[in-house]
Amino acid sequence: MSDAAASSDTTFNRVMIKISGEALMGDQGYGLHPPTIEKVAKEIKTVHELGVEICMVIGGGNVFRGLSGAAQGMERTTADYMGMLATVMNALAMQSALETQGVFTRVISAIRMDEVAEPYIRRRAVRHLEKKRVCIFAAGTGNPYFTTDTAATLRANEMACEAIFMGKNGVDGIYDKDPQQFDDAVRYDEVSYDEVLAKRLKVMDASAIALARDNNLPLIVFNMDEPGGFRGILAGRGTYTKVS
């Protein structure tokens, strides 16, 4: 599909999609679930076919979460580096799934591991996007004490993305409390960055929200489990919450 044809389907030219590592483990409770990864890859492909340039950041919580490791007595810096390595594993799995779908990708790591991923060089990453390759940014920011939420927001700003799309598991936006636990939870159609921080809404960590706010980068939260949901949200259809 040409870019000219795509322009009628979406107003976005370049976006960041952030998904959790847990979104890749299916019902297993741990690790990687190939059919789930394939399903997510197909969703990404439908958007790629619109001509949209796509950046991705995937968390590592399905393999190892640095903060939980530190909570169990592990030294925090070591735990965070282990979490970064988990994101590289997820990025490689997503690369394989996307390329099986015929979508060319590059895994770009903030920690050098030249045998499996490119090092992060901003200009090179921008060129990959211009060539319509999906760029999967792995290993967070390369620094401990920073989450993949912050990494996604940082890379989205560096790549001049027009929005961050956060795909959630079974949740179609931001609620005032957990809708899976409370029947009276109320969904927000739109909410400000400051409200997210003041009300401590569980969207992204505070550093990521503040970085998005300071750079006027919109955040759109939607249900990644809805077939065709990502493409629909880009076209302004479906249910989601916008943070701006």
Short mmCIF file of N, CA and C in Angstrom, two decimals, residues 62-236:
data_model
loop_
_atom_site.label_atom_id
_atom_site.label_comp_id
_atom_site.label_asym_id
_atom_site.label_seq_id
_atom_site.Cartn_x
_atom_site.Cartn_y
_atom_site.Cartn_z
N ASN A 62 7.86 -10.55 31.49
CA ASN A 62 7.53 -11.96 31.31
C ASN A 62 8.73 -12.87 31.58
N VAL A 63 9.93 -12.27 31.61
CA VAL A 63 11.15 -13.05 31.85
C VAL A 63 11.78 -12.65 33.18
N PHE A 64 12.01 -11.36 33.35
CA PHE A 64 12.60 -10.88 34.61
C PHE A 64 12.31 -9.40 34.77
N ARG A 65 11.86 -9.03 35.95
CA ARG A 65 11.59 -7.63 36.25
C ARG A 65 12.59 -7.15 37.30
N GLY A 66 13.40 -6.16 36.94
CA GLY A 66 14.45 -5.70 37.83
C GLY A 66 13.97 -5.25 39.18
N LEU A 67 12.84 -4.53 39.20
CA LEU A 67 12.35 -3.99 40.46
C LEU A 67 11.93 -5.10 41.41
N SER A 68 11.29 -6.15 40.87
CA SER A 68 10.87 -7.26 41.74
C SER A 68 12.08 -8.05 42.21
N GLY A 69 13.11 -8.14 41.36
CA GLY A 69 14.34 -8.81 41.78
C GLY A 69 15.01 -8.07 42.92
N ALA A 70 15.02 -6.73 42.82
CA ALA A 70 15.61 -5.91 43.87
C ALA A 70 14.82 -6.04 45.16
N ALA A 71 13.49 -6.18 45.02
CA ALA A 71 12.65 -6.30 46.20
C ALA A 71 12.91 -7.60 46.96
N GLN A 72 13.45 -8.59 46.25
CA GLN A 72 13.75 -9.87 46.89
C GLN A 72 15.20 -9.95 47.36
N GLY A 73 15.85 -8.80 47.42
CA GLY A 73 17.18 -8.76 48.00
C GLY A 73 18.33 -8.67 47.02
N MET A 74 18.04 -8.73 45.72
CA MET A 74 19.11 -8.61 44.73
C MET A 74 19.55 -7.16 44.62
N GLU A 75 20.81 -6.93 44.36
CA GLU A 75 21.31 -5.57 44.19
C GLU A 75 20.61 -4.92 43.00
N ARG A 76 20.07 -3.70 43.18
CA ARG A 76 19.17 -3.10 42.20
C ARG A 76 19.81 -2.93 40.82
N THR A 77 21.03 -2.46 40.77
CA THR A 77 21.66 -2.23 39.48
C THR A 77 21.79 -3.54 38.69
N THR A 78 22.23 -4.59 39.36
CA THR A 78 22.34 -5.90 38.71
C THR A 78 20.98 -6.39 38.24
N ALA A 79 19.98 -6.24 39.08
CA ALA A 79 18.62 -6.68 38.72
C ALA A 79 18.11 -5.92 37.51
N ASP A 80 18.36 -4.62 37.45
CA ASP A 80 17.90 -3.83 36.31
C ASP A 80 18.60 -4.24 35.02
N TYR A 81 19.89 -4.53 35.09
CA TYR A 81 20.59 -4.99 33.88
C TYR A 81 20.04 -6.34 33.41
N MET A 82 19.68 -7.20 34.35
CA MET A 82 19.06 -8.47 33.96
C MET A 82 17.72 -8.22 33.26
N GLY A 83 16.97 -7.26 33.78
CA GLY A 83 15.71 -6.90 33.13
C GLY A 83 15.93 -6.37 31.72
N MET A 84 17.00 -5.60 31.52
CA MET A 84 17.31 -5.09 30.18
C MET A 84 17.59 -6.24 29.22
N LEU A 85 18.32 -7.24 29.68
CA LEU A 85 18.61 -8.40 28.83
C LEU A 85 17.33 -9.15 28.46
N ALA A 86 16.37 -9.17 29.39
CA ALA A 86 15.08 -9.81 29.09
C ALA A 86 14.37 -9.09 27.95
N THR A 87 14.49 -7.76 27.89
CA THR A 87 13.83 -7.03 26.81
C THR A 87 14.47 -7.35 25.46
N VAL A 88 15.76 -7.65 25.45
CA VAL A 88 16.42 -8.02 24.20
C VAL A 88 15.87 -9.35 23.70
N MET A 89 15.67 -10.30 24.59
CA MET A 89 15.08 -11.59 24.20
C MET A 89 13.70 -11.37 23.57
N ASN A 90 12.89 -10.53 24.19
CA ASN A 90 11.55 -10.26 23.66
C ASN A 90 11.62 -9.56 22.31
N ALA A 91 12.57 -8.63 22.18
CA ALA A 91 12.72 -7.91 20.91
C ALA A 91 13.11 -8.86 19.78
N LEU A 92 14.01 -9.79 20.06
CA LEU A 92 14.41 -10.75 19.04
C LEU A 92 13.25 -11.67 18.64
N ALA A 93 12.44 -12.05 19.63
CA ALA A 93 11.27 -12.89 19.33
C ALA A 93 10.28 -12.13 18.45
N MET A 94 10.07 -10.84 18.75
CA MET A 94 9.15 -10.04 17.94
C MET A 94 9.71 -9.80 16.56
N GLN A 95 11.03 -9.60 16.45
CA GLN A 95 11.65 -9.44 15.14
C GLN A 95 11.40 -10.67 14.28
N SER A 96 11.60 -11.84 14.86
CA SER A 96 11.39 -13.08 14.11
C SER A 96 9.95 -13.20 13.63
N ALA A 97 9.00 -12.87 14.52
CA ALA A 97 7.58 -12.97 14.17
C ALA A 97 7.20 -11.98 13.08
N LEU A 98 7.72 -10.75 13.16
CA LEU A 98 7.41 -9.75 12.15
C LEU A 98 8.01 -10.11 10.79
N GLU A 99 9.24 -10.61 10.80
CA GLU A 99 9.87 -10.93 9.53
C GLU A 99 9.24 -12.16 8.90
N THR A 100 8.67 -13.04 9.72
CA THR A 100 7.88 -14.15 9.18
C THR A 100 6.66 -13.61 8.44
N GLN A 101 6.14 -12.46 8.91
CA GLN A 101 5.00 -11.80 8.26
C GLN A 101 5.43 -10.93 7.07
N GLY A 102 6.73 -10.90 6.79
CA GLY A 102 7.21 -10.11 5.66
C GLY A 102 7.51 -8.66 6.00
N VAL A 103 7.61 -8.34 7.29
CA VAL A 103 7.89 -6.96 7.72
C VAL A 103 9.36 -6.88 8.14
N PHE A 104 10.14 -6.06 7.47
CA PHE A 104 11.55 -5.93 7.80
C PHE A 104 11.72 -5.13 9.10
N THR A 105 12.62 -5.58 9.94
CA THR A 105 12.80 -4.95 11.25
C THR A 105 14.29 -4.79 11.57
N ARG A 106 14.54 -3.97 12.57
CA ARG A 106 15.86 -3.87 13.17
C ARG A 106 15.69 -3.86 14.68
N VAL A 107 16.44 -4.71 15.37
CA VAL A 107 16.51 -4.64 16.83
C VAL A 107 17.70 -3.74 17.16
N ILE A 108 17.44 -2.71 17.95
CA ILE A 108 18.45 -1.71 18.27
C ILE A 108 18.60 -1.68 19.79
N SER A 109 19.77 -2.04 20.26
CA SER A 109 19.98 -2.21 21.70
C SER A 109 20.77 -1.05 22.29
N ALA A 110 20.34 -0.61 23.47
CA ALA A 110 21.05 0.43 24.20
C ALA A 110 22.32 -0.12 24.85
N ILE A 111 22.43 -1.45 24.95
CA ILE A 111 23.65 -2.11 25.44
C ILE A 111 24.26 -2.85 24.25
N ARG A 112 25.51 -2.64 24.00
CA ARG A 112 26.13 -3.24 22.81
C ARG A 112 26.15 -4.77 22.91
N MET A 113 25.63 -5.39 21.89
CA MET A 113 25.72 -6.84 21.70
C MET A 113 25.64 -7.06 20.20
N ASP A 114 26.72 -6.75 19.53
CA ASP A 114 26.73 -6.62 18.08
C ASP A 114 26.35 -7.89 17.33
N GLU A 115 26.50 -9.03 17.96
CA GLU A 115 26.16 -10.28 17.26
C GLU A 115 24.65 -10.45 17.08
N VAL A 116 23.83 -9.77 17.89
CA VAL A 116 22.39 -10.00 17.82
C VAL A 116 21.58 -8.73 17.56
N ALA A 117 22.18 -7.56 17.75
CA ALA A 117 21.42 -6.33 17.60
C ALA A 117 22.36 -5.18 17.23
N GLU A 118 21.77 -4.15 16.61
CA GLU A 118 22.55 -2.95 16.30
C GLU A 118 22.69 -2.09 17.56
N PRO A 119 23.78 -1.35 17.66
CA PRO A 119 23.87 -0.37 18.75
C PRO A 119 22.96 0.82 18.43
N TYR A 120 22.55 1.53 19.45
CA TYR A 120 21.66 2.68 19.22
C TYR A 120 22.45 3.87 18.69
N ILE A 121 22.16 4.24 17.45
CA ILE A 121 22.67 5.46 16.84
C ILE A 121 21.46 6.16 16.25
N ARG A 122 21.14 7.33 16.76
CA ARG A 122 19.86 7.97 16.41
C ARG A 122 19.69 8.15 14.91
N ARG A 123 20.68 8.68 14.24
CA ARG A 123 20.54 8.93 12.81
C ARG A 123 20.32 7.64 12.01
N ARG A 124 21.00 6.58 12.42
CA ARG A 124 20.81 5.30 11.73
C ARG A 124 19.39 4.78 11.96
N ALA A 125 18.90 4.91 13.18
CA ALA A 125 17.55 4.46 13.48
C ALA A 125 16.51 5.24 12.66
N VAL A 126 16.70 6.54 12.54
CA VAL A 126 15.78 7.37 11.75
C VAL A 126 15.78 6.90 10.29
N ARG A 127 16.97 6.57 9.78
CA ARG A 127 17.06 6.10 8.40
C ARG A 127 16.33 4.78 8.22
N HIS A 128 16.42 3.89 9.19
CA HIS A 128 15.66 2.63 9.12
C HIS A 128 14.16 2.92 9.02
N LEU A 129 13.69 3.86 9.82
CA LEU A 129 12.26 4.19 9.78
C LEU A 129 11.87 4.75 8.42
N GLU A 130 12.71 5.60 7.87
CA GLU A 130 12.42 6.19 6.56
C GLU A 130 12.34 5.11 5.48
N LYS A 131 13.08 4.01 5.70
CA LYS A 131 13.03 2.88 4.76
C LYS A 131 11.90 1.90 5.11
N LYS A 132 11.03 2.31 6.04
CA LYS A 132 9.85 1.53 6.43
C LYS A 132 10.20 0.24 7.16
N ARG A 133 11.33 0.23 7.86
CA ARG A 133 11.64 -0.89 8.72
C ARG A 133 11.10 -0.60 10.12
N VAL A 134 10.56 -1.61 10.76
CA VAL A 134 10.12 -1.45 12.14
C VAL A 134 11.36 -1.48 13.04
N CYS A 135 11.50 -0.47 13.88
CA CYS A 135 12.64 -0.39 14.79
C CYS A 135 12.20 -0.81 16.19
N ILE A 136 12.78 -1.89 16.69
CA ILE A 136 12.46 -2.37 18.03
C ILE A 136 13.62 -1.99 18.95
N PHE A 137 13.35 -1.07 19.86
CA PHE A 137 14.39 -0.57 20.76
C PHE A 137 14.43 -1.44 22.01
N ALA A 138 15.60 -2.03 22.27
CA ALA A 138 15.73 -2.98 23.37
C ALA A 138 16.73 -2.47 24.40
N ALA A 139 16.74 -3.12 25.56
CA ALA A 139 17.65 -2.82 26.68
C ALA A 139 17.38 -1.47 27.31
N GLY A 140 16.13 -1.04 27.24
CA GLY A 140 15.73 0.20 27.92
C GLY A 140 16.54 1.39 27.46
N THR A 141 16.95 2.22 28.41
CA THR A 141 17.81 3.36 28.10
C THR A 141 19.29 2.97 28.19
N GLY A 142 19.55 1.74 28.64
CA GLY A 142 20.92 1.30 28.87
C GLY A 142 21.41 1.63 30.26
N ASN A 143 20.52 2.19 31.08
CA ASN A 143 20.89 2.59 32.44
C ASN A 143 19.94 1.98 33.46
N PRO A 144 20.47 1.57 34.61
CA PRO A 144 19.58 1.08 35.68
C PRO A 144 18.73 2.21 36.22
N TYR A 145 17.68 1.86 36.94
CA TYR A 145 16.77 2.80 37.59
C TYR A 145 15.83 3.51 36.61
N PHE A 146 15.85 3.11 35.34
CA PHE A 146 14.92 3.66 34.37
C PHE A 146 14.10 2.52 33.77
N THR A 147 12.80 2.69 33.70
CA THR A 147 11.91 1.64 33.20
C THR A 147 11.82 1.67 31.68
N THR A 148 11.19 0.63 31.12
CA THR A 148 10.96 0.63 29.68
C THR A 148 9.90 1.66 29.29
N ASP A 149 9.06 2.09 30.23
CA ASP A 149 8.14 3.20 29.96
C ASP A 149 8.93 4.46 29.64
N THR A 150 9.94 4.74 30.47
CA THR A 150 10.78 5.91 30.23
C THR A 150 11.57 5.74 28.94
N ALA A 151 12.06 4.53 28.68
CA ALA A 151 12.79 4.27 27.44
C ALA A 151 11.91 4.54 26.22
N ALA A 152 10.66 4.08 26.27
CA ALA A 152 9.74 4.29 25.15
C ALA A 152 9.49 5.78 24.92
N THR A 153 9.33 6.53 26.00
CA THR A 153 9.08 7.96 25.87
C THR A 153 10.31 8.69 25.36
N LEU A 154 11.47 8.30 25.86
CA LEU A 154 12.73 8.89 25.39
C LEU A 154 12.94 8.63 23.90
N ARG A 155 12.82 7.37 23.49
CA ARG A 155 13.04 7.05 22.08
C ARG A 155 11.96 7.69 21.19
N ALA A 156 10.75 7.76 21.67
CA ALA A 156 9.69 8.39 20.88
C ALA A 156 10.01 9.85 20.61
N ASN A 157 10.54 10.54 21.62
CA ASN A 157 10.95 11.93 21.41
C ASN A 157 12.14 12.03 20.47
N GLU A 158 13.13 11.16 20.65
CA GLU A 158 14.32 11.21 19.80
C GLU A 158 13.99 10.90 18.34
N MET A 159 13.01 10.01 18.13
CA MET A 159 12.63 9.63 16.77
C MET A 159 11.56 10.55 16.18
N ALA A 160 11.15 11.56 16.94
CA ALA A 160 10.11 12.50 16.49
C ALA A 160 8.79 11.79 16.20
N CYS A 161 8.44 10.82 17.05
CA CYS A 161 7.14 10.15 16.92
C CYS A 161 6.02 11.13 17.27
N GLU A 162 4.86 10.91 16.67
CA GLU A 162 3.73 11.81 16.89
C GLU A 162 2.87 11.40 18.07
N ALA A 163 3.05 10.18 18.54
CA ALA A 163 2.30 9.70 19.70
C ALA A 163 2.90 8.38 20.17
N ILE A 164 2.62 8.05 21.43
CA ILE A 164 2.94 6.73 21.97
C ILE A 164 1.64 5.96 22.11
N PHE A 165 1.58 4.79 21.54
CA PHE A 165 0.41 3.92 21.67
C PHE A 165 0.77 2.81 22.65
N MET A 166 0.04 2.76 23.74
CA MET A 166 0.32 1.76 24.78
C MET A 166 -0.74 0.68 24.72
N GLY A 167 -0.34 -0.51 24.28
CA GLY A 167 -1.26 -1.63 24.19
C GLY A 167 -1.36 -2.37 25.51
N LYS A 168 -2.58 -2.45 26.04
CA LYS A 168 -2.82 -3.12 27.32
C LYS A 168 -3.47 -4.48 27.08
N ASN A 169 -3.35 -5.35 28.06
CA ASN A 169 -3.98 -6.67 27.98
C ASN A 169 -5.40 -6.61 28.55
N GLY A 170 -6.39 -6.69 27.67
CA GLY A 170 -7.77 -6.78 28.12
C GLY A 170 -8.33 -5.52 28.75
N VAL A 171 -7.65 -4.38 28.63
CA VAL A 171 -8.13 -3.12 29.20
C VAL A 171 -8.13 -2.08 28.10
N ASP A 172 -9.29 -1.43 27.89
CA ASP A 172 -9.45 -0.53 26.74
C ASP A 172 -9.22 0.94 27.07
N GLY A 173 -8.33 1.22 28.01
CA GLY A 173 -8.04 2.60 28.33
C GLY A 173 -7.59 2.75 29.77
N ILE A 174 -7.69 3.97 30.27
CA ILE A 174 -7.28 4.28 31.64
C ILE A 174 -8.53 4.42 32.50
N TYR A 175 -8.53 3.76 33.65
CA TYR A 175 -9.66 3.80 34.58
C TYR A 175 -9.22 4.42 35.90
N ASP A 176 -10.22 4.87 36.67
CA ASP A 176 -9.90 5.46 37.96
C ASP A 176 -9.45 4.41 38.97
N LYS A 177 -9.76 3.14 38.68
CA LYS A 177 -9.27 2.01 39.47
C LYS A 177 -9.31 0.77 38.58
N ASP A 178 -8.75 -0.29 39.04
CA ASP A 178 -8.60 -1.49 38.23
C ASP A 178 -9.97 -2.05 37.81
N PRO A 179 -10.30 -2.00 36.51
CA PRO A 179 -11.61 -2.49 36.07
C PRO A 179 -11.77 -4.01 36.17
N GLN A 180 -10.64 -4.71 36.31
CA GLN A 180 -10.71 -6.16 36.44
C GLN A 180 -11.00 -6.59 37.88
N GLN A 181 -10.92 -5.61 38.80
CA GLN A 181 -11.22 -5.89 40.20
C GLN A 181 -12.45 -5.15 40.70
N PHE A 182 -12.79 -4.03 40.06
CA PHE A 182 -13.90 -3.21 40.53
C PHE A 182 -14.89 -2.98 39.40
N ASP A 183 -16.14 -3.42 39.61
CA ASP A 183 -17.18 -3.27 38.59
C ASP A 183 -17.57 -1.82 38.36
N ASP A 184 -17.34 -0.96 39.35
CA ASP A 184 -17.75 0.44 39.22
C ASP A 184 -16.60 1.33 38.74
N ALA A 185 -15.55 0.74 38.21
CA ALA A 185 -14.43 1.53 37.69
C ALA A 185 -14.90 2.38 36.51
N VAL A 186 -14.43 3.60 36.44
CA VAL A 186 -14.84 4.55 35.41
C VAL A 186 -13.68 4.81 34.45
N ARG A 187 -13.96 4.68 33.16
CA ARG A 187 -12.92 4.90 32.15
C ARG A 187 -12.88 6.37 31.75
N TYR A 188 -11.67 6.86 31.55
CA TYR A 188 -11.48 8.22 31.05
C TYR A 188 -11.38 8.19 29.52
N ASP A 189 -12.10 9.08 28.86
CA ASP A 189 -11.91 9.25 27.41
C ASP A 189 -10.65 10.05 27.15
N GLU A 190 -10.43 11.05 27.98
CA GLU A 190 -9.24 11.89 27.85
C GLU A 190 -8.85 12.40 29.22
N VAL A 191 -7.57 12.50 29.47
CA VAL A 191 -7.07 12.91 30.77
C VAL A 191 -5.75 13.65 30.55
N SER A 192 -5.44 14.59 31.41
CA SER A 192 -4.20 15.35 31.25
C SER A 192 -3.03 14.63 31.93
N TYR A 193 -1.82 14.99 31.52
CA TYR A 193 -0.63 14.42 32.16
C TYR A 193 -0.65 14.71 33.66
N ASP A 194 -1.01 15.96 34.00
CA ASP A 194 -0.98 16.35 35.42
C ASP A 194 -2.00 15.57 36.24
N GLU A 195 -3.16 15.26 35.63
CA GLU A 195 -4.16 14.44 36.33
C GLU A 195 -3.63 13.03 36.57
N VAL A 196 -2.94 12.48 35.57
CA VAL A 196 -2.37 11.14 35.72
C VAL A 196 -1.40 11.12 36.90
N LEU A 197 -0.58 12.17 37.01
CA LEU A 197 0.39 12.24 38.10
C LEU A 197 -0.29 12.50 39.44
N ALA A 198 -1.23 13.44 39.45
CA ALA A 198 -1.88 13.81 40.71
C ALA A 198 -2.73 12.68 41.26
N LYS A 199 -3.44 11.96 40.38
CA LYS A 199 -4.33 10.88 40.81
C LYS A 199 -3.61 9.54 40.87
N ARG A 200 -2.34 9.54 40.50
CA ARG A 200 -1.53 8.32 40.50
C ARG A 200 -2.21 7.20 39.71
N LEU A 201 -2.69 7.56 38.53
CA LEU A 201 -3.31 6.57 37.66
C LEU A 201 -2.23 5.66 37.10
N LYS A 202 -2.48 4.38 37.09
CA LYS A 202 -1.46 3.41 36.71
C LYS A 202 -1.41 3.27 35.19
N VAL A 203 -0.62 4.15 34.59
CA VAL A 203 -0.46 4.15 33.15
C VAL A 203 1.01 3.88 32.82
N MET A 204 1.85 4.85 33.14
CA MET A 204 3.29 4.76 33.01
C MET A 204 3.88 5.28 34.31
N ASP A 205 5.17 5.06 34.50
CA ASP A 205 5.78 5.61 35.70
C ASP A 205 5.86 7.13 35.58
N ALA A 206 6.04 7.80 36.70
CA ALA A 206 5.97 9.26 36.76
C ALA A 206 7.01 9.92 35.86
N SER A 207 8.21 9.35 35.79
CA SER A 207 9.27 9.94 34.95
C SER A 207 8.85 9.96 33.49
N ALA A 208 8.25 8.87 33.03
CA ALA A 208 7.81 8.79 31.64
C ALA A 208 6.70 9.78 31.35
N ILE A 209 5.73 9.89 32.25
CA ILE A 209 4.63 10.83 32.07
C ILE A 209 5.15 12.26 32.02
N ALA A 210 6.07 12.58 32.94
CA ALA A 210 6.62 13.94 32.98
C ALA A 210 7.39 14.25 31.69
N LEU A 211 8.13 13.28 31.18
CA LEU A 211 8.88 13.48 29.94
C LEU A 211 7.94 13.69 28.76
N ALA A 212 6.85 12.92 28.71
CA ALA A 212 5.86 13.10 27.65
C ALA A 212 5.20 14.47 27.76
N ARG A 213 4.85 14.86 28.97
CA ARG A 213 4.21 16.17 29.19
C ARG A 213 5.12 17.30 28.75
N ASP A 214 6.38 17.24 29.14
CA ASP A 214 7.30 18.34 28.86
C ASP A 214 7.58 18.48 27.36
N ASN A 215 7.30 17.42 26.59
CA ASN A 215 7.54 17.46 25.15
C ASN A 215 6.24 17.38 24.34
N ASN A 216 5.10 17.54 25.03
CA ASN A 216 3.78 17.54 24.36
C ASN A 216 3.58 16.30 23.48
N LEU A 217 3.96 15.16 24.03
CA LEU A 217 3.84 13.90 23.30
C LEU A 217 2.60 13.15 23.77
N PRO A 218 1.57 13.03 22.94
CA PRO A 218 0.34 12.35 23.36
C PRO A 218 0.57 10.86 23.64
N LEU A 219 -0.20 10.34 24.59
CA LEU A 219 -0.17 8.92 24.94
C LEU A 219 -1.57 8.36 24.73
N ILE A 220 -1.68 7.29 23.98
CA ILE A 220 -2.98 6.68 23.69
C ILE A 220 -2.97 5.25 24.20
N VAL A 221 -3.88 4.95 25.13
CA VAL A 221 -3.95 3.65 25.78
C VAL A 221 -5.13 2.88 25.22
N PHE A 222 -4.90 1.66 24.72
CA PHE A 222 -5.95 0.89 24.09
C PHE A 222 -5.77 -0.59 24.40
N ASN A 223 -6.75 -1.38 24.00
CA ASN A 223 -6.73 -2.82 24.25
C ASN A 223 -6.02 -3.54 23.11
N MET A 224 -4.84 -4.09 23.42
CA MET A 224 -4.06 -4.78 22.39
C MET A 224 -4.68 -6.12 22.01
N ASP A 225 -5.58 -6.65 22.85
CA ASP A 225 -6.19 -7.95 22.57
C ASP A 225 -7.31 -7.87 21.55
N GLU A 226 -7.76 -6.66 21.22
CA GLU A 226 -8.87 -6.49 20.29
C GLU A 226 -8.36 -6.65 18.86
N PRO A 227 -8.82 -7.66 18.10
CA PRO A 227 -8.33 -7.84 16.73
C PRO A 227 -8.59 -6.60 15.89
N GLY A 228 -7.56 -6.12 15.22
CA GLY A 228 -7.69 -4.91 14.40
C GLY A 228 -7.75 -3.64 15.21
N GLY A 229 -7.55 -3.77 16.54
CA GLY A 229 -7.70 -2.61 17.41
C GLY A 229 -6.67 -1.53 17.17
N PHE A 230 -5.42 -1.92 16.95
CA PHE A 230 -4.36 -0.94 16.77
C PHE A 230 -4.61 -0.11 15.52
N ARG A 231 -4.92 -0.78 14.42
CA ARG A 231 -5.21 -0.07 13.17
C ARG A 231 -6.45 0.82 13.33
N GLY A 232 -7.46 0.31 14.01
CA GLY A 232 -8.68 1.09 14.22
C GLY A 232 -8.43 2.35 15.03
N ILE A 233 -7.61 2.23 16.08
CA ILE A 233 -7.30 3.39 16.92
C ILE A 233 -6.57 4.45 16.10
N LEU A 234 -5.64 4.02 15.25
CA LEU A 234 -4.92 4.97 14.40
C LEU A 234 -5.85 5.73 13.47
N ALA A 235 -6.94 5.09 13.10
CA ALA A 235 -7.92 5.72 12.22
C ALA A 235 -9.00 6.48 13.01
N GLY A 236 -8.85 6.52 14.33
CA GLY A 236 -9.80 7.27 15.15
C GLY A 236 -11.03 6.49 15.56
#
